[in-house]
Amino acid sequence: MLRALLVALVGAAFLLLSVANWSLVPFLLPDGQAVQVPLPLIIAAAFLAGWLPTWLSALAARAMMKRKLERVERLLIEAQARAQAGPPPAPAPPTPPVEG
């Protein structure tokens, strides 16, 4: 609930700033051509360029930690099952070699 409210407030602030600063800005393309682009579009693109890699990195870290946790839980369950099964049977004593 709080997160949705925060996102709504940030979105409203961005919308108000977009309306207040709506002006065309010359943007130079890599081929040397200048294009008129609205300032809010440039700001949104810059925001996404900074936020998207960070968000993807956080998603990857979360997935990796989830896989590690599942592996540790599986090992713990296996260890508990082995402990409940009792000690392993004693190995048979070695047989003396047959001389013949």
mmCIF file of N, CA and C in Angstrom, residues 44-60:
data_model
loop_
_atom_site.group_PDB
_atom_site.id
_atom_site.type_symbol
_atom_site.label_atom_id
_atom_site.label_comp_id
_atom_site.label_asym_id
_atom_site.label_seq_id
_atom_site.Cartn_x
_atom_site.Cartn_y
_atom_site.Cartn_z
ATOM 1 N N ALA A 44 13.185 11.093 -18.826
ATOM 2 C CA ALA A 44 12.692 9.724 -18.610
ATOM 3 C C ALA A 44 13.696 8.697 -19.132
ATOM 4 N N ALA A 45 14.296 8.967 -20.296
ATOM 5 C CA ALA A 45 15.290 8.039 -20.847
ATOM 6 C C ALA A 45 16.523 7.961 -19.943
ATOM 7 N N ALA A 46 16.954 9.094 -19.399
ATOM 8 C CA ALA A 46 18.106 9.089 -18.494
ATOM 9 C C ALA A 46 17.775 8.325 -17.208
ATOM 10 N N PHE A 47 16.552 8.503 -16.702
ATOM 11 C CA PHE A 47 16.130 7.771 -15.502
ATOM 12 C C PHE A 47 16.151 6.263 -15.753
ATOM 13 N N LEU A 48 15.590 5.846 -16.888
ATOM 14 C CA LEU A 48 15.565 4.415 -17.215
ATOM 15 C C LEU A 48 16.969 3.864 -17.429
ATOM 16 N N ALA A 49 17.854 4.669 -18.009
ATOM 17 C CA ALA A 49 19.225 4.216 -18.241
ATOM 18 C C ALA A 49 19.950 3.963 -16.921
ATOM 19 N N GLY A 50 19.593 4.668 -15.873
ATOM 20 C CA GLY A 50 20.216 4.448 -14.567
ATOM 21 C C GLY A 50 19.491 3.409 -13.735
ATOM 22 N N TRP A 51 18.164 3.364 -13.849
ATOM 23 C CA TRP A 51 17.374 2.480 -13.000
ATOM 24 C C TRP A 51 17.337 1.049 -13.507
ATOM 25 N N LEU A 52 17.209 0.860 -14.808
ATOM 26 C CA LEU A 52 17.020 -0.478 -15.370
ATOM 27 C C LEU A 52 18.181 -1.433 -15.066
ATOM 28 N N PRO A 53 19.447 -1.054 -15.269
ATOM 29 C CA PRO A 53 20.526 -1.995 -14.938
ATOM 30 C C PRO A 53 20.571 -2.346 -13.448
ATOM 31 N N THR A 54 20.288 -1.355 -12.606
ATOM 32 C CA THR A 54 20.272 -1.612 -11.164
ATOM 33 C C THR A 54 19.165 -2.589 -10.799
ATOM 34 N N TRP A 55 17.993 -2.412 -11.371
ATOM 35 C CA TRP A 55 16.864 -3.287 -11.100
ATOM 36 C C TRP A 55 17.139 -4.702 -11.594
ATOM 37 N N LEU A 56 17.709 -4.816 -12.801
ATOM 38 C CA LEU A 56 18.040 -6.134 -13.331
ATOM 39 C C LEU A 56 19.099 -6.828 -12.487
ATOM 40 N N SER A 57 20.070 -6.065 -12.004
ATOM 41 C CA SER A 57 21.096 -6.631 -11.129
ATOM 42 C C SER A 57 20.483 -7.138 -9.820
ATOM 43 N N ALA A 58 19.558 -6.380 -9.271
ATOM 44 C CA ALA A 58 18.886 -6.808 -8.041
ATOM 45 C C ALA A 58 18.062 -8.065 -8.282
ATOM 46 N N LEU A 59 17.388 -8.148 -9.417
ATOM 47 C CA LEU A 59 16.622 -9.359 -9.743
ATOM 48 C C LEU A 59 17.537 -10.574 -9.862
ATOM 49 N N ALA A 60 18.686 -10.385 -10.516
ATOM 50 C CA ALA A 60 19.627 -11.496 -10.679
ATOM 51 C C ALA A 60 20.179 -11.934 -9.325
#
